[in-house]
Amino acid sequence: MGDPLRIAPPAGLLFRGCPGAPGAPRRRAPRIAPDRRIETLESVAAASARFETSPSDARFIDVRNVRLAFGARPVFDALSCSFAKGGVHLLLGGSGTGKSTLLRMIGGLQRPDSGEIVVAGHDLATLSERALGDIRKGIGMLFQNGALLDSMTVLENVGLPLREHTKIGRPEIRERVARVLGEVGLDGVEGLLPRELSGGMLRRVAFARAIVMEPEILLCDEPFSGLDPLNVSRIEDLLMKLNRELGLTVVVTSHHMASSLRMADQLILLRHGGCIAGTPEQLAANDDPEVMEFLGEDGRAYLARLHELRDRRGS
């Protein structure tokens, strides 16, 4: 497969498997797995150093002074936030604050009324549909409804991006699809149709399709919705593995606070057309009533305990 971003190679995305793609893993703190509380909390406290980024990487995805309204309903009013390359970023906020809409903007599926959405140096608002299509080849997207095609089997659904955007043969497609399905806990379902799957299985099939191209950016809209605790843990671990081993930049919308706190390098709380952003610890230290309410008592207690363990190790 050739480099899909020909429009500006020096600033463009380089994807896994493409010529020149950077493959070196980066260091980051290990995640906290569910139900392994004190031991894993202490291990995270011991690994307080976060990954390092250059100034340009710190604004790998840059949302600048964005305004958007749907009819008479404003969604964003001068929204500005940035997403570091190789980070895990959690979008939080109440219903209607624009979490899914912001994901669609980053994916080039929704244009702002004004402002800029810059991805790897490309201002998406200035690109043609064809150029946007090239950008999207390097972005994996998991939609809330899964967006699977009812007439296709699981193998055909997950393999669709490979068939459309690569020249690899059917045996390799089948092999790669089987591998990613195994990673999300779905062995042996390749021949089933979407209607033969449960809601949680549909979500995991959609996740497999989002990662099958090994993108550099992964956008996930409520990836834990409808999953039981075991599969929440499985998807969380897989997201962190992709992030840790491939340097994948992950942007997730979620109402699952426990996973958000375990995973996030940055939390972005959307509200009143704008946002407040920071590390989980920074937001926990914020005395804004809305921030405190959103984190909840459990979230604040968890972060306070993590901070205490880090201080103890540093003393």
Short mmCIF file of C-alpha atoms in Angstrom, two decimals, residues 26-276:
data_model
loop_
_atom_site.label_atom_id
_atom_site.label_comp_id
_atom_site.label_asym_id
_atom_site.label_seq_id
_atom_site.Cartn_x
_atom_site.Cartn_y
_atom_site.Cartn_z
CA ARG A 26 7.24 5.23 23.06
CA ARG A 27 7.29 4.98 26.81
CA ARG A 28 4.21 5.67 28.85
CA ALA A 29 2.89 4.80 32.26
CA PRO A 30 1.16 1.41 32.49
CA ARG A 31 -2.60 1.42 32.72
CA ILE A 32 -4.58 0.35 35.75
CA ALA A 33 -6.51 -2.81 34.98
CA PRO A 34 -9.96 -3.23 36.53
CA ASP A 35 -10.28 -4.99 39.87
CA ARG A 36 -6.56 -5.03 40.64
CA ARG A 37 -6.68 -2.06 42.91
CA ILE A 38 -3.87 -1.46 45.40
CA GLU A 39 -1.10 -3.35 43.55
CA THR A 40 -1.76 -1.72 40.20
CA LEU A 41 -2.42 1.70 41.73
CA GLU A 42 1.02 1.57 43.32
CA SER A 43 2.61 0.51 40.03
CA VAL A 44 1.08 3.52 38.27
CA ALA A 45 2.19 5.79 41.10
CA ALA A 46 5.73 4.48 40.60
CA ALA A 47 5.61 5.35 36.88
CA SER A 48 4.64 9.01 37.03
CA ALA A 49 6.74 10.09 34.03
CA ARG A 50 4.50 10.64 31.01
CA PHE A 51 5.55 10.37 27.41
CA GLU A 52 7.54 13.25 25.93
CA THR A 53 6.35 15.19 22.89
CA SER A 54 7.88 17.86 20.70
CA PRO A 55 6.03 21.20 20.39
CA SER A 56 4.53 20.13 17.06
CA ASP A 57 3.51 16.72 18.39
CA ALA A 58 1.76 18.42 21.33
CA ARG A 59 -0.69 19.88 18.78
CA PHE A 60 -0.91 16.85 16.50
CA ILE A 61 -4.67 17.47 16.43
CA ASP A 62 -5.49 21.14 16.96
CA VAL A 63 -8.99 22.59 17.32
CA ARG A 64 -8.80 26.37 16.95
CA ASN A 65 -11.58 28.80 17.80
CA VAL A 66 -14.28 26.53 16.36
CA ARG A 67 -17.88 27.63 16.14
CA LEU A 68 -20.76 25.41 15.09
CA ALA A 69 -24.53 25.56 15.32
CA PHE A 70 -27.26 23.25 14.09
CA GLY A 71 -30.01 25.65 13.11
CA ALA A 72 -30.77 27.84 16.11
CA ARG A 73 -28.94 25.51 18.53
CA PRO A 74 -25.31 26.46 19.17
CA VAL A 75 -22.94 23.55 19.84
CA PHE A 76 -19.48 25.14 19.97
CA ASP A 77 -18.61 28.77 20.65
CA ALA A 78 -14.90 29.50 20.15
CA LEU A 79 -13.91 25.96 21.17
CA SER A 80 -10.13 25.45 21.31
CA CYS A 81 -8.27 22.34 22.44
CA SER A 82 -5.31 20.24 21.31
CA PHE A 83 -4.41 16.56 21.32
CA ALA A 84 -0.82 15.38 21.66
CA LYS A 85 0.49 12.77 19.28
CA GLY A 86 0.59 9.33 20.86
CA GLY A 87 -1.71 10.34 23.73
CA VAL A 88 -4.96 8.92 25.04
CA HIS A 89 -7.55 11.68 25.17
CA LEU A 90 -11.00 11.30 26.77
CA LEU A 91 -13.85 13.58 25.72
CA LEU A 92 -16.35 14.00 28.53
CA GLY A 93 -19.49 16.05 28.92
CA GLY A 94 -23.21 15.88 29.32
CA SER A 95 -25.67 14.97 26.60
CA GLY A 96 -25.71 17.55 23.82
CA THR A 97 -22.31 19.08 24.58
CA GLY A 98 -20.90 17.95 21.23
CA LYS A 99 -18.65 14.98 22.04
CA SER A 100 -19.67 12.92 19.00
CA THR A 101 -19.73 16.05 16.84
CA LEU A 102 -16.14 16.90 17.76
CA LEU A 103 -15.07 13.37 16.83
CA ARG A 104 -16.77 13.77 13.45
CA MET A 105 -14.95 17.07 12.92
CA ILE A 106 -11.57 15.49 13.66
CA GLY A 107 -12.47 12.71 11.23
CA GLY A 108 -13.36 15.21 8.51
CA LEU A 109 -17.04 14.25 8.48
CA GLN A 110 -18.36 17.56 9.83
CA ARG A 111 -17.09 21.01 8.92
CA PRO A 112 -17.25 23.87 11.44
CA ASP A 113 -19.09 27.09 10.69
CA SER A 114 -15.81 28.88 11.45
CA GLY A 115 -12.43 28.11 12.97
CA GLU A 116 -9.90 25.43 12.13
CA ILE A 117 -9.56 21.69 12.64
CA VAL A 118 -5.89 20.88 11.98
CA VAL A 119 -4.81 17.23 11.82
CA ALA A 120 -1.08 16.51 11.37
CA GLY A 121 -0.60 19.95 9.83
CA HIS A 122 -3.61 19.78 7.50
CA ASP A 123 -6.48 22.26 7.97
CA LEU A 124 -9.42 19.99 7.17
CA ALA A 125 -11.74 22.87 6.35
CA THR A 126 -9.59 23.83 3.35
CA LEU A 127 -9.35 20.35 1.82
CA SER A 128 -11.39 18.92 -1.01
CA GLU A 129 -13.49 15.82 -0.46
CA ARG A 130 -10.87 13.76 -2.30
CA ALA A 131 -8.08 15.07 -0.06
CA LEU A 132 -10.22 14.44 3.01
CA GLY A 133 -10.68 10.87 1.80
CA ASP A 134 -6.92 10.44 1.78
CA ILE A 135 -6.71 11.81 5.33
CA ARG A 136 -9.42 9.40 6.52
CA LYS A 137 -7.38 6.40 5.37
CA GLY A 138 -5.14 7.04 8.36
CA ILE A 139 -7.99 7.47 10.84
CA GLY A 140 -9.88 4.57 12.37
CA MET A 141 -13.41 5.47 13.44
CA LEU A 142 -15.77 3.60 15.74
CA PHE A 143 -19.30 5.00 15.57
CA GLN A 144 -21.88 4.68 18.35
CA ASN A 145 -24.22 2.56 16.23
CA GLY A 146 -21.43 0.41 14.79
CA ALA A 147 -22.48 1.23 11.19
CA LEU A 148 -22.08 -2.39 10.06
CA LEU A 149 -23.59 -3.45 6.73
CA ASP A 150 -26.44 -5.89 7.37
CA SER A 151 -25.98 -7.85 4.13
CA MET A 152 -22.29 -8.57 4.77
CA THR A 153 -20.77 -11.20 7.03
CA VAL A 154 -18.45 -10.24 9.87
CA LEU A 155 -15.47 -11.16 7.68
CA GLU A 156 -16.73 -8.92 4.88
CA ASN A 157 -17.55 -6.02 7.23
CA VAL A 158 -14.21 -6.03 9.02
CA GLY A 159 -12.25 -6.68 5.81
CA LEU A 160 -14.01 -3.94 3.83
CA PRO A 161 -11.37 -1.21 4.48
CA LEU A 162 -8.62 -3.62 3.42
CA ARG A 163 -10.43 -4.52 0.20
CA GLU A 164 -11.11 -0.88 -0.67
CA HIS A 165 -7.80 0.73 0.28
CA THR A 166 -5.10 -1.94 -0.11
CA LYS A 167 -3.99 -4.49 -2.68
CA ILE A 168 -3.49 -7.39 -0.28
CA GLY A 169 -5.04 -10.71 -1.26
CA ARG A 170 -7.97 -12.58 0.23
CA PRO A 171 -5.90 -15.01 2.33
CA GLU A 172 -4.05 -12.16 4.03
CA ILE A 173 -7.30 -10.25 4.55
CA ARG A 174 -8.87 -13.31 6.16
CA GLU A 175 -5.80 -13.78 8.36
CA ARG A 176 -5.73 -10.15 9.51
CA VAL A 177 -9.48 -10.08 10.16
CA ALA A 178 -9.23 -13.26 12.25
CA ARG A 179 -6.38 -11.72 14.25
CA VAL A 180 -8.18 -8.49 15.12
CA LEU A 181 -11.39 -10.38 15.92
CA GLY A 182 -9.39 -12.54 18.32
CA GLU A 183 -7.99 -9.41 19.96
CA VAL A 184 -11.52 -8.21 20.75
CA GLY A 185 -12.58 -11.66 21.99
CA LEU A 186 -14.55 -12.81 18.95
CA ASP A 187 -12.96 -15.97 17.60
CA GLY A 188 -14.82 -17.95 14.93
CA VAL A 189 -17.57 -15.43 14.06
CA GLU A 190 -16.35 -14.52 10.58
CA GLY A 191 -19.28 -16.21 8.80
CA LEU A 192 -22.04 -14.64 10.90
CA LEU A 193 -24.26 -11.76 9.82
CA PRO A 194 -24.76 -8.69 12.04
CA ARG A 195 -28.33 -9.73 12.87
CA GLU A 196 -26.95 -12.95 14.40
CA LEU A 197 -24.82 -11.06 16.92
CA SER A 198 -25.66 -9.56 20.30
CA GLY A 199 -25.33 -5.83 20.88
CA GLY A 200 -22.00 -6.22 22.66
CA MET A 201 -20.66 -8.44 19.87
CA LEU A 202 -21.72 -5.87 17.27
CA ARG A 203 -19.78 -3.21 19.15
CA ARG A 204 -16.65 -5.35 19.19
CA VAL A 205 -16.95 -6.19 15.48
CA ALA A 206 -17.17 -2.47 14.73
CA PHE A 207 -14.09 -1.91 16.90
CA ALA A 208 -12.21 -4.60 14.97
CA ARG A 209 -13.09 -2.89 11.70
CA ALA A 210 -11.82 0.45 13.09
CA ILE A 211 -8.37 -0.95 13.85
CA VAL A 212 -7.90 -3.44 10.99
CA MET A 213 -6.02 -0.85 8.87
CA GLU A 214 -3.68 -0.09 11.80
CA PRO A 215 -4.40 3.66 11.65
CA GLU A 216 -2.34 6.33 13.36
CA ILE A 217 -5.39 8.03 14.85
CA LEU A 218 -8.28 6.12 16.41
CA LEU A 219 -11.57 7.89 17.15
CA CYS A 220 -13.95 5.92 19.39
CA ASP A 221 -17.48 7.05 20.15
CA GLU A 222 -18.59 5.36 23.40
CA PRO A 223 -16.58 2.14 22.87
CA PHE A 224 -17.71 0.69 26.23
CA SER A 225 -21.44 1.22 25.70
CA GLY A 226 -23.42 -2.00 26.01
CA LEU A 227 -20.44 -4.13 27.09
CA ASP A 228 -20.24 -6.31 30.18
CA PRO A 229 -17.36 -5.66 32.65
CA LEU A 230 -15.17 -8.39 31.13
CA ASN A 231 -15.39 -6.90 27.66
CA VAL A 232 -14.99 -3.35 28.97
CA SER A 233 -11.68 -4.55 30.41
CA ARG A 234 -10.77 -6.32 27.15
CA ILE A 235 -11.41 -3.24 24.97
CA GLU A 236 -9.68 -0.96 27.47
CA ASP A 237 -6.61 -3.19 27.51
CA LEU A 238 -6.58 -3.38 23.70
CA LEU A 239 -6.79 0.41 23.36
CA MET A 240 -3.88 0.81 25.75
CA LYS A 241 -1.87 -1.87 23.96
CA LEU A 242 -2.37 -0.12 20.60
CA ASN A 243 -1.43 3.18 22.17
CA ARG A 244 1.61 1.83 24.01
CA GLU A 245 3.08 -0.41 21.32
CA LEU A 246 2.20 1.51 18.14
CA GLY A 247 2.09 5.06 19.48
CA LEU A 248 -1.52 5.28 18.32
CA THR A 249 -3.23 8.60 19.09
CA VAL A 250 -6.56 7.71 20.69
CA VAL A 251 -9.55 10.04 21.14
CA VAL A 252 -12.48 8.51 23.01
CA THR A 253 -15.88 9.76 24.09
CA SER A 254 -17.08 7.98 27.18
CA HIS A 255 -19.42 8.08 30.16
CA HIS A 256 -17.42 5.25 31.75
CA MET A 257 -15.51 7.27 34.36
CA ALA A 258 -13.45 4.38 35.77
CA SER A 259 -11.98 3.55 32.35
CA SER A 260 -11.52 7.23 31.56
CA LEU A 261 -9.39 7.78 34.66
CA ARG A 262 -7.36 4.63 34.11
CA MET A 263 -6.61 5.39 30.46
CA ALA A 264 -6.42 9.13 30.02
CA ASP A 265 -3.35 11.26 29.45
CA GLN A 266 -5.81 14.13 29.02
CA LEU A 267 -9.44 14.70 29.95
CA ILE A 268 -11.41 17.28 27.95
CA LEU A 269 -14.69 18.26 29.55
CA LEU A 270 -16.98 19.93 26.99
CA ARG A 271 -19.39 22.50 28.42
CA HIS A 272 -21.09 25.79 27.51
CA GLY A 273 -19.77 25.64 23.94
CA GLY A 274 -16.16 25.43 25.12
CA CYS A 275 -14.12 23.10 27.28
CA ILE A 276 -11.83 22.67 30.24
#
